[in-house]
XYZ file of C-alpha atoms in Angstrom:
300
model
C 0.000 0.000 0.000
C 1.889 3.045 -1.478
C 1.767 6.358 0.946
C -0.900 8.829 0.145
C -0.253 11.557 -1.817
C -0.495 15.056 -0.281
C -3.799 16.494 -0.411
C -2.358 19.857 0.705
C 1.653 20.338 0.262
C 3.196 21.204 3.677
C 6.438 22.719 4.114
C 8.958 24.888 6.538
C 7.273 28.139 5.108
C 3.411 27.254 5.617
C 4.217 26.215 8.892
C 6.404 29.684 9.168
C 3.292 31.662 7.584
C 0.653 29.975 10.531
C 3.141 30.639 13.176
C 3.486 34.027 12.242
C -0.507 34.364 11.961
C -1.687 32.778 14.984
C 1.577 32.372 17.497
C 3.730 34.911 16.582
C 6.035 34.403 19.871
C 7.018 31.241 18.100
C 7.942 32.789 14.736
C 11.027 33.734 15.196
C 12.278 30.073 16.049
C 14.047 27.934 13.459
C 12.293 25.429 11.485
C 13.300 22.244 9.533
C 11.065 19.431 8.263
C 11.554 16.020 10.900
C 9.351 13.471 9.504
C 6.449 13.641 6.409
C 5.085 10.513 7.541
C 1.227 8.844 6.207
C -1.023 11.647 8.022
C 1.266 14.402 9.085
C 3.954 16.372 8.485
C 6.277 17.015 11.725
C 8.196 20.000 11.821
C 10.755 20.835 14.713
C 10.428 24.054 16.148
C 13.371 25.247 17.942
C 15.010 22.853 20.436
C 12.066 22.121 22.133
C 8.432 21.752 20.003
C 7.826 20.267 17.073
C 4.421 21.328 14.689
C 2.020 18.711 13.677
C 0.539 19.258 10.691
C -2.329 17.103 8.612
C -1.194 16.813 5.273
C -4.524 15.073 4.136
C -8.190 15.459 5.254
C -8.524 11.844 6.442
C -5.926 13.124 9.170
C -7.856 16.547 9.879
C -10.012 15.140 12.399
C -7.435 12.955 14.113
C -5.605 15.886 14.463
C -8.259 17.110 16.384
C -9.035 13.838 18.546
C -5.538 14.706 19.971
C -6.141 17.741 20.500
C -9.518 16.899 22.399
C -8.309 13.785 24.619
C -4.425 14.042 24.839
C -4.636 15.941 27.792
C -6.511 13.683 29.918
C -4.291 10.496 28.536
C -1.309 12.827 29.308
C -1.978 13.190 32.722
C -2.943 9.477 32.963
C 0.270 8.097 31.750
C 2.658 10.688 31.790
C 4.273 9.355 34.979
C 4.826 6.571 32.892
C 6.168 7.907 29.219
C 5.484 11.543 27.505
C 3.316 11.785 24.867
C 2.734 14.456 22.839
C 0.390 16.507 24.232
C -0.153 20.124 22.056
C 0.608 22.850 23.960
C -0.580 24.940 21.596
C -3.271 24.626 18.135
C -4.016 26.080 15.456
C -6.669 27.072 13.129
C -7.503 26.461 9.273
C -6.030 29.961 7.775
C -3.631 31.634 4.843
C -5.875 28.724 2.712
C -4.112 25.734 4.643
C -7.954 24.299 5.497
C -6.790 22.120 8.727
C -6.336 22.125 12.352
C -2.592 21.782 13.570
C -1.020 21.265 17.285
C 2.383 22.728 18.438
C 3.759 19.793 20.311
C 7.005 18.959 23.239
C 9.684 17.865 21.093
C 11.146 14.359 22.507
C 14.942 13.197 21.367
C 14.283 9.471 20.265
C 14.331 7.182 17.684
C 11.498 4.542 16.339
C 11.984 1.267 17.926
C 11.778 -0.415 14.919
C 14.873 1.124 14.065
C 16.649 -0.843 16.856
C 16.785 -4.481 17.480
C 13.335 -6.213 19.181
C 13.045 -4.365 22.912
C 14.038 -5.815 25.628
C 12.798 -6.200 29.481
C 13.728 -2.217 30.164
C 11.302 -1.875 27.458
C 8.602 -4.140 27.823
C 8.236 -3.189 31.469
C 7.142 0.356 30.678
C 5.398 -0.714 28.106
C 3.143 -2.638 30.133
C 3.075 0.283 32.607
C 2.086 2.940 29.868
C -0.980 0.496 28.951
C -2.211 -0.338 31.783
C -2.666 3.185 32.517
C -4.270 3.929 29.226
C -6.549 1.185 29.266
C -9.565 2.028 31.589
C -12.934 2.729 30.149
C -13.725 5.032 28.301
C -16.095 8.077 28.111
C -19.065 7.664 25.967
C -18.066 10.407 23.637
C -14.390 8.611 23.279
C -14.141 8.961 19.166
C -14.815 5.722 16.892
C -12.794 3.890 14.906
C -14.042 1.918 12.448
C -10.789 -0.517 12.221
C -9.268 -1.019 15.460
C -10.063 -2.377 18.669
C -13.618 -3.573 16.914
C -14.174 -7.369 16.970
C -11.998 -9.030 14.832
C -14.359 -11.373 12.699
C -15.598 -7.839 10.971
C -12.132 -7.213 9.398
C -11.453 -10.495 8.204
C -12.125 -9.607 4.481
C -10.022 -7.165 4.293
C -7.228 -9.345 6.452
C -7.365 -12.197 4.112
C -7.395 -10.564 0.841
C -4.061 -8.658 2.393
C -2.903 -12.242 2.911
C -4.248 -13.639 -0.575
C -1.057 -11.175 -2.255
C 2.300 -11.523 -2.242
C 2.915 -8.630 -0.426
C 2.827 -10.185 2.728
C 6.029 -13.261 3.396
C 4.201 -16.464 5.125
C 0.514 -15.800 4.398
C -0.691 -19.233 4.555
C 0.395 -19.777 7.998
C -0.808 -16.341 8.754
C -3.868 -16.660 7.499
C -4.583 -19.861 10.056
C -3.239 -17.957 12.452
C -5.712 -15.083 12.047
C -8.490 -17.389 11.419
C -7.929 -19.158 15.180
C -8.185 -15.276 16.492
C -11.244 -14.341 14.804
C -13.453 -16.969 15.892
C -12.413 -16.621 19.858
C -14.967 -14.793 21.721
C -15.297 -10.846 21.880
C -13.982 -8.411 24.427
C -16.933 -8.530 27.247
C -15.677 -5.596 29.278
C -16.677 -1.806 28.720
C -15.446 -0.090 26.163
C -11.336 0.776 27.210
C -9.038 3.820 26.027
C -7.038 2.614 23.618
C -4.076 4.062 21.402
C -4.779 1.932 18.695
C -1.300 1.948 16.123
C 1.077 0.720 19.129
C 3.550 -0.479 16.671
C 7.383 0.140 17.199
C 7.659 2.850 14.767
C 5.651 4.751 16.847
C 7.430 4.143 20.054
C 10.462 5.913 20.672
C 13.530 4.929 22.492
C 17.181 6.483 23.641
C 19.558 5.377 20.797
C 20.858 2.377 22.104
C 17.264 0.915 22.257
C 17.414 0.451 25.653
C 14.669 2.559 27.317
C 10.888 3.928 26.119
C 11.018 7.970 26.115
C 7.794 8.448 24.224
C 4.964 6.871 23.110
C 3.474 9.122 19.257
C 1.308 9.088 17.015
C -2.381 9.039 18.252
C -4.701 9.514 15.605
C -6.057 6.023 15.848
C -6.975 6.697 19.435
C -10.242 4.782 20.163
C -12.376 2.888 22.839
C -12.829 -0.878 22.214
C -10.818 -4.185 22.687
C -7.862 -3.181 24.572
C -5.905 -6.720 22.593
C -5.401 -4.329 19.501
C -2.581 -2.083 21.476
C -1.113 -5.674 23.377
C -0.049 -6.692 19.647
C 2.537 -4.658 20.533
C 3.983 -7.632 22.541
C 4.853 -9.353 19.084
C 5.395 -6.079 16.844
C 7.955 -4.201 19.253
C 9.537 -7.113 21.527
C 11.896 -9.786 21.935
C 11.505 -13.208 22.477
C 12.489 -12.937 25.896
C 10.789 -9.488 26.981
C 7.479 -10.584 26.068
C 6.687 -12.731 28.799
C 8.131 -9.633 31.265
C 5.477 -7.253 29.137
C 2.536 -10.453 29.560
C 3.645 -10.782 33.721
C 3.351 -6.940 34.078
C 0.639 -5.467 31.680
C -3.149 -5.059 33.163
C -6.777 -4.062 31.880
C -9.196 -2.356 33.738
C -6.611 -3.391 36.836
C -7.007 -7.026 35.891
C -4.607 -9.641 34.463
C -5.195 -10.427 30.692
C -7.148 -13.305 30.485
C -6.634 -15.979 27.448
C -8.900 -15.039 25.353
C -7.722 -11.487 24.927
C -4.311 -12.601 24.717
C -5.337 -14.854 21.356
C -7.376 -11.748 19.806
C -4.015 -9.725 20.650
C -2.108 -12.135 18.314
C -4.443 -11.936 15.814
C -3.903 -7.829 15.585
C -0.594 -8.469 15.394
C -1.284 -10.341 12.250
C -3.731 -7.167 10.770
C -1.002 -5.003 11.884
C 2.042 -6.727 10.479
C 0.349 -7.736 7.188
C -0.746 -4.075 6.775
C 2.804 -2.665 7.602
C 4.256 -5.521 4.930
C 2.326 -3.865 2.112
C 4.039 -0.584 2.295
C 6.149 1.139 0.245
C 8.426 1.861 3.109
C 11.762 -0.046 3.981
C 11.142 0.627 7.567
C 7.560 -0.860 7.810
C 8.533 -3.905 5.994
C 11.752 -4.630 7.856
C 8.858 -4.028 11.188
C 6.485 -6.560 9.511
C 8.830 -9.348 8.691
C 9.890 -9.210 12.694
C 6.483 -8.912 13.996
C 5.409 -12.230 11.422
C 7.907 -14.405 12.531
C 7.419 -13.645 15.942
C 3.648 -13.997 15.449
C 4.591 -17.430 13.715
C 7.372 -18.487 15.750
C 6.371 -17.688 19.550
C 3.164 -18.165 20.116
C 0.426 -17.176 22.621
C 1.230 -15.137 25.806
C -0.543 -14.900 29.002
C -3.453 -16.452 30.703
């Protein structure tokens, strides 16, 4: 799946142009271009911020999910891990027709750029989502894809699985089978983040400790398994059963059942990440497949 196109180009001097027009004590600051990612475009501001910017309309109102419910899950887990919480927002003008958030900058790099995490890892891991995961308001936003039950995306699973985009389909494809037909998440609805894979985790540069946790625009309410995927996607063999021992929902262990629909996200997930045109979302699949494949279930 090749990366949208731009539906609006975003560079250093529309972000300079809505500075100057809506936070002009930021204008001044220098600007370079971090990351033009699926959704966004992230801009570093200074030493310190960074600007958030939709670069297509599908990401216009995620944009503004964050800028509605970061706060609370900031002050829920940010004992735990930072996460980017806007400090300041911004308004469609200068004919850029979005929302935007001014954001902390955090030095880090993805985790899927660094070998599979290890305990350090996993144990804040588990921390950060057991935090997150507590019910959630009735007015938490929807998503239509994640943390829904997992028998109403098996189309589109297994026709991902039916290419040959995605290495060891067959045996994927029985795995995610045996997940879809386990029973449902029975508990309220939970907060979930909802893309917990490790290129949106960050970590120091030797990979050996969680300083962030990006990326929120899938933020939802549903079946907490679809962020404990992460288990497979971000962690070694060894730290997963540290990250099963540790992690909690609703302040209870993770029973069985949860743990199976957890590895069959990580098969969406991974299949979805191994038909991209990026290097770094492939290399992220291929890990998170074999460990899907070759370690089984966790928990319970």
């Amino acid at each position: 799946m090749p990366t949208p196109v731009a539906e609006f180009p975003v560079g250093v001097e529309l972000v300079a142009g809505l500075l100057r027009d809506q936070h002009p004590d930021l204008a001044d600051l220098p600007l370079r271009v971090a990351a033009n990612g699926w959704d966004n475009v992230v801009v570093r501001l200074g030493a310190d911020l960074a600007v958030r910017v939709p670069r297509r309309a599908a990401a216009a109102e995620l944009i503004e999910h964050e800028q509605r419910w970061l706060p609370d899950i900031g002050a829920r887990v940010g004992a735990v891990v930072p996460v980017p919480v806007p400090v300041r927002t911004g308004r469609p003008a200068l004919g850029y027709p979005w929302s935007w958030s001014v954001v902390r900058w955090v030095d880090g790099v993805p985790a899927g750029h660094r070998p599979p995490a290890g305990d350090a890892v996993a144990r804040t891991l588990a921390a950060f989502t057991s935090r997150l995961h507590v019910a959630a308001p009735p007015e938490a936003p929807h998503n239509p894809v994640r943390a829904v039950p997992l028998h109403t995306r098996s189309a589109a699973v297994l026709q991902r699985l039916a290419t040959e985009d995605v290495p060891r389909a067959d045996a994927l494809a029985r795995a995610w089978r045996t997940a879809a037909a386990l029973p449902g998440w029975a508990g309220p609805p939970v907060w979930v983040h909802g893309d917990l894979h490790p290129l949106n985790l960050l970590v120091t540069d030797a990979g050996d400790r969680l300083v962030s946790v990006v990326d929120f625009g899938d933020l939802t309410a549903g079946d907490p398994a679809v962020d404990l995927a992460t288990a497979w996607l971000t962690l070694g063999r060894e730290a997963r059963p540290t990250f099963a021992a540790a992690v909690t929902v609703a302040g209870a262990p993770v029973d069985t059942a949860t743990w199976g629909r957890a590895r069959g996200w990580a098969v969406s997930i991974a299949s979805a990440l191994a038909t991209s045109d990026g290097d770094d979302h492939r290399a992220v699949a291929r890990r998170g497949i074999d460990a899907v494949l070759d370690d089984g279930l966790l928990g319970g």
